[in-house]
mmCIF file of C-alpha atoms in Angstrom:
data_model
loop_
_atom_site.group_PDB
_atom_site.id
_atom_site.type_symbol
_atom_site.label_atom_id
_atom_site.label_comp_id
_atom_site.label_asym_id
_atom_site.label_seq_id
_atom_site.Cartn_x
_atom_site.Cartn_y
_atom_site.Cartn_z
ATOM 1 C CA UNK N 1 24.090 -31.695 20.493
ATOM 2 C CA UNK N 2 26.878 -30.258 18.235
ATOM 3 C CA UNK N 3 28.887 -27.205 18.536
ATOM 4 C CA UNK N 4 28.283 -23.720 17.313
ATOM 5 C CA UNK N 5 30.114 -22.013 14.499
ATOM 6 C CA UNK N 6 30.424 -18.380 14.763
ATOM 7 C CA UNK N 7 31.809 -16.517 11.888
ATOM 8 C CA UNK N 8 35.573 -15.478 12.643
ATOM 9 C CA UNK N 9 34.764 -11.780 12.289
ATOM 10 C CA UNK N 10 32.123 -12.345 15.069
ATOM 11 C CA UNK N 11 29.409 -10.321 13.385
ATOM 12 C CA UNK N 12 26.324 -11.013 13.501
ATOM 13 C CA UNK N 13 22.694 -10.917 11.396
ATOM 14 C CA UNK N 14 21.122 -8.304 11.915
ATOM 15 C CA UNK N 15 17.991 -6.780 10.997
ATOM 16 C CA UNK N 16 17.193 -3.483 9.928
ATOM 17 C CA UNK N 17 14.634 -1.086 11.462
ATOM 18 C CA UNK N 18 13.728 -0.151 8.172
ATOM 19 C CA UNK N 19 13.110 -3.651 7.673
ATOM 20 C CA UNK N 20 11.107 -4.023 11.216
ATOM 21 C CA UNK N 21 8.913 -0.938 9.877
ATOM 22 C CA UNK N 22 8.115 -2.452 6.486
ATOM 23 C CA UNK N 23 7.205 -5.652 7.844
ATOM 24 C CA UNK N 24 5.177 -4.263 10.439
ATOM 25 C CA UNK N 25 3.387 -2.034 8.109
ATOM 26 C CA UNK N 26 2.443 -5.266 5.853
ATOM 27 C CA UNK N 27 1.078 -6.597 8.806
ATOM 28 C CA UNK N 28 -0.750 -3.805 10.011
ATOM 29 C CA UNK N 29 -2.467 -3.564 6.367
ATOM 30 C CA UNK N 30 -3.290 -7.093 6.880
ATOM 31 C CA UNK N 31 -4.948 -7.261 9.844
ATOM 32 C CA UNK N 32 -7.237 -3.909 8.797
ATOM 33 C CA UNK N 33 -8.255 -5.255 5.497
ATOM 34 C CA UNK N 34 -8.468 -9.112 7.275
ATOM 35 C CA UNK N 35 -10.288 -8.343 10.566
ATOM 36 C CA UNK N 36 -11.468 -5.000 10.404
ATOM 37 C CA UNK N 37 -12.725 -5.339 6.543
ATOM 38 C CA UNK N 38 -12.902 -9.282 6.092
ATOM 39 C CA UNK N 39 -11.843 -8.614 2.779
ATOM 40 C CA UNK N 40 -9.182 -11.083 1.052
ATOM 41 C CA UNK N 41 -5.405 -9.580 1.540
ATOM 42 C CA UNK N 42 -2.794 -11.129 -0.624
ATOM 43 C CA UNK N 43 0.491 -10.130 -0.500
ATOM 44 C CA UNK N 44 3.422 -9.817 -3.274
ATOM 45 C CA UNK N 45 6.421 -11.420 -2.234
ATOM 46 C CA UNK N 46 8.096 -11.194 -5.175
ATOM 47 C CA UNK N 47 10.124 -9.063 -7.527
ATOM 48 C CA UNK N 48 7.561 -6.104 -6.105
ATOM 49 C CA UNK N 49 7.746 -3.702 -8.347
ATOM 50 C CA UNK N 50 5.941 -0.591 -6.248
ATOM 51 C CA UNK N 51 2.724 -3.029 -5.381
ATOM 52 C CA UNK N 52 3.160 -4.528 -2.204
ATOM 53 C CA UNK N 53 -0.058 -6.392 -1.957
ATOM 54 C CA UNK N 54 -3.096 -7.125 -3.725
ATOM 55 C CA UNK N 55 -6.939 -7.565 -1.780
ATOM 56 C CA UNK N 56 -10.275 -8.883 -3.577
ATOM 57 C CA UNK N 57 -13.429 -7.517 -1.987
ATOM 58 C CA UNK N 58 -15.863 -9.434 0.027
ATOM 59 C CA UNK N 59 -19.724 -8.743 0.488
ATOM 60 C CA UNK N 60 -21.123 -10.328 3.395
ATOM 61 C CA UNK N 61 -19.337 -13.315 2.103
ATOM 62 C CA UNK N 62 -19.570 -13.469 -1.588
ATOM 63 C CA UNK N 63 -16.151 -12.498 -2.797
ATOM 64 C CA UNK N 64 -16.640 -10.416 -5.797
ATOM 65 C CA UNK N 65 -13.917 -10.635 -7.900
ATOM 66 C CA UNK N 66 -12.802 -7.458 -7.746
ATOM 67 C CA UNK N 67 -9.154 -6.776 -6.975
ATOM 68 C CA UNK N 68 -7.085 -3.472 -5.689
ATOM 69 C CA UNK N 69 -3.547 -2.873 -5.927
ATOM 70 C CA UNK N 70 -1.886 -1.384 -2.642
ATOM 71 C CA UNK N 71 1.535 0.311 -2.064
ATOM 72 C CA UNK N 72 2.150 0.313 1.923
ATOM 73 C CA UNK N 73 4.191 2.605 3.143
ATOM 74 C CA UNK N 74 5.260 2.984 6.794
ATOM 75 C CA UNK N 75 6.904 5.685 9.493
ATOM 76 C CA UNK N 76 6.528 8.313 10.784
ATOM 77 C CA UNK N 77 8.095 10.409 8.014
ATOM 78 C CA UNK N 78 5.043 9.706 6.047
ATOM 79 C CA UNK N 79 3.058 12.309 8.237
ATOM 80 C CA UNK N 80 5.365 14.828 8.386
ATOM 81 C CA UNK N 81 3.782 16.922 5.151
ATOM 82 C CA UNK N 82 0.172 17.630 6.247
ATOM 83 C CA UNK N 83 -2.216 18.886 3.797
ATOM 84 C CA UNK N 84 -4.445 22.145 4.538
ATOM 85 C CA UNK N 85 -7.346 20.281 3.591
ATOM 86 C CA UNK N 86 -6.668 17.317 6.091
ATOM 87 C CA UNK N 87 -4.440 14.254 5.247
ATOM 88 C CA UNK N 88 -0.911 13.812 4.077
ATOM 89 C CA UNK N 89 1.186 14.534 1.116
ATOM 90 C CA UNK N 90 2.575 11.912 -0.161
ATOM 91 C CA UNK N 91 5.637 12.292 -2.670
ATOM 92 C CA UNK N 92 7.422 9.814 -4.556
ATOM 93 C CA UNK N 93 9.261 9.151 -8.047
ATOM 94 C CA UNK N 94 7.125 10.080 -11.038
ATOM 95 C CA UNK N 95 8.062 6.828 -12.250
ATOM 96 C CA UNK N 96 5.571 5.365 -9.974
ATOM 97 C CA UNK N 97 3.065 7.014 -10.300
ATOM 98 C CA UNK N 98 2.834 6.683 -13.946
ATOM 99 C CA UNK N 99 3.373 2.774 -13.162
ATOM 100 C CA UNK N 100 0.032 3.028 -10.803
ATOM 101 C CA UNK N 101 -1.729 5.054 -13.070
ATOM 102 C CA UNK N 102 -1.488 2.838 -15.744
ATOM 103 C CA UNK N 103 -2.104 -0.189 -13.443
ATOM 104 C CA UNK N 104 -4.638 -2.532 -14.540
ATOM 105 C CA UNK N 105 -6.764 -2.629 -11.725
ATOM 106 C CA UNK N 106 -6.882 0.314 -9.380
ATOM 107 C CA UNK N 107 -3.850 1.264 -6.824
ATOM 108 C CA UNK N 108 -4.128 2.633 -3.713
ATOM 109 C CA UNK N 109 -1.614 4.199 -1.356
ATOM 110 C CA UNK N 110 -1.922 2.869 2.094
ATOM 111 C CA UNK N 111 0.128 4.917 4.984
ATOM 112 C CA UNK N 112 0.330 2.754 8.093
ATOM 113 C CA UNK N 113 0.672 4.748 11.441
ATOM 114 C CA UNK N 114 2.316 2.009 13.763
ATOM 115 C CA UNK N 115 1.965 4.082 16.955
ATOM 116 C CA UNK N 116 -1.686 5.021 16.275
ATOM 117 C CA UNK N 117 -2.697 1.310 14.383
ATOM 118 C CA UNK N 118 -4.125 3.098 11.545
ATOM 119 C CA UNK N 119 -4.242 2.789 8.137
ATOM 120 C CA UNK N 120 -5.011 5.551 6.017
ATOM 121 C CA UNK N 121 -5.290 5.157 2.157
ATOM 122 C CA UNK N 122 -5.757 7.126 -1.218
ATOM 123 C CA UNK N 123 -6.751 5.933 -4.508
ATOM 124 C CA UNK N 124 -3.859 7.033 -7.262
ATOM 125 C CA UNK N 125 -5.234 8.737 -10.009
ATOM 126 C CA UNK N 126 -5.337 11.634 -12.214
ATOM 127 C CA UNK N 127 -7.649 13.431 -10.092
ATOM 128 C CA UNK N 128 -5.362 12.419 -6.498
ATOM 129 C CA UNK N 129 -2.457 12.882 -8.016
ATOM 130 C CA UNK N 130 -0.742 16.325 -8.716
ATOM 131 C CA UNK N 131 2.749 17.182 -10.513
ATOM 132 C CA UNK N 132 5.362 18.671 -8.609
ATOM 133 C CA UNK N 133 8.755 18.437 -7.552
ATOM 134 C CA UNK N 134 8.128 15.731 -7.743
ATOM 135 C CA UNK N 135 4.869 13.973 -7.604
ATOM 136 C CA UNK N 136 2.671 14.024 -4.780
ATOM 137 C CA UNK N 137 -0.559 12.152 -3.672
ATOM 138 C CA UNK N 138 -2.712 13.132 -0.750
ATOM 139 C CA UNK N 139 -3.500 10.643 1.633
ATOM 140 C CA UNK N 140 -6.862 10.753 3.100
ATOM 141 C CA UNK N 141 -6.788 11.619 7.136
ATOM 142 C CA UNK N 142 -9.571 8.467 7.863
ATOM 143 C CA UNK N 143 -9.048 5.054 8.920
ATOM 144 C CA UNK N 144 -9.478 2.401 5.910
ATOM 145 C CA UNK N 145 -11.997 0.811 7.010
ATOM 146 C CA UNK N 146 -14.060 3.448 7.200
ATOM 147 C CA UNK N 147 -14.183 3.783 3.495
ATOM 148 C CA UNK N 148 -14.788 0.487 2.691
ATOM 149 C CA UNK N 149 -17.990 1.130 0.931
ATOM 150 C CA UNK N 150 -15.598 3.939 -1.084
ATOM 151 C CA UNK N 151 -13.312 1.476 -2.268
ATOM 152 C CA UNK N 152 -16.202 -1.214 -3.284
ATOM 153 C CA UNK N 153 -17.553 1.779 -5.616
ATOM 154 C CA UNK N 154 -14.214 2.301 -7.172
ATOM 155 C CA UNK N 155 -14.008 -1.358 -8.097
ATOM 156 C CA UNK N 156 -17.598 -1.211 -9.397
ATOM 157 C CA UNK N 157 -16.753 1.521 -11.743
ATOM 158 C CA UNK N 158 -12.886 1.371 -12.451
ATOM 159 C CA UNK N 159 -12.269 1.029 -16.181
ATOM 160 C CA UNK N 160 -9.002 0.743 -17.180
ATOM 161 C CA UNK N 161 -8.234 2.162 -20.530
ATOM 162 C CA UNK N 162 -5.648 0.086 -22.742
ATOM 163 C CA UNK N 163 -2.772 2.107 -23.806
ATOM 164 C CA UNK N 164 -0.955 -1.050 -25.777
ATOM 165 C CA UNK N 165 1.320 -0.126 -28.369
ATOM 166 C CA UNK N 166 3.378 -2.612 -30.960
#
């Protein structure tokens, strides 16, 4: 076996916990939509763009054709702005939310909860979404899966209107 080369600084790779937390997040996401759904979760390796993976709905076991949009987000910090009517605030750069609402198929905001392995979700749209300083989007307090039927509803009906300009 041949030797070892260590760089001459002696650091080492390391890996964020930021990095842990997204990762486990994706996974967690996964595994609700996989197992607890059976629904078909894609992720979005690259260039990601504020869309971290993409799931197509299953019914029984005819997959529809319908496809969601998700934007995982993960930590504890996420819960830290309750709602009085139950959930989570959400806030982020008005830049994405425009992006989502404007989103050809429909986005939804999934908060993972590592220590409680939940995922809780809320659909981005004009009526979820509310301006402030800055944007903010309330997270529903429920487990996804529990809304499953929800989501299949907003994929029946989701129209997206065109906005293309030359």
């Amino acid at each position: 076996m041949g030797e070892l080369l260590m760089r001459e600084d002696g650091r080492m790779m390391r890996r964020t916990a930021s990095a842990w937390t997204a990762s486990a997040g994706v996974t967690q996401a996964r595994h609700a939509i996989e197992s607890g759904m059976r629904w078909v979760f894609r992720e979005q390796p690259f260039e990601d763009y504020g869309i971290d993976a993409h799931i197509e709905v299953v019914d029984d076991e005819a997959v529809l054709g319908r496809l969601i949009a998700l934007q995982i987000k993960t930590g504890g910090s996420y819960f830290d702005s309750p709602a009085a009517e139950g959930g989570w605030w959400f806030r982020d750069m008005a830049a994405h939310f425009e992006y989502w609402l404007d989103f050809s198929i429909p986005v939804v905001v999934v908060l993972v909860d590592l220590d409680s392995g939940q995922c809780h979700w809320q659909l981005v749209a004009e009526s979820t979404v509310e301006k402030a300083a800055p944007r903010a989007d309330r997270a529903n307090p429920t487990g996804l899966q529990a809304h499953a039927h929800r989501v299949v509803n907003v994929c029946s009906t989701y129209t997206a209107s065109p906005n293309f300009t030359t």
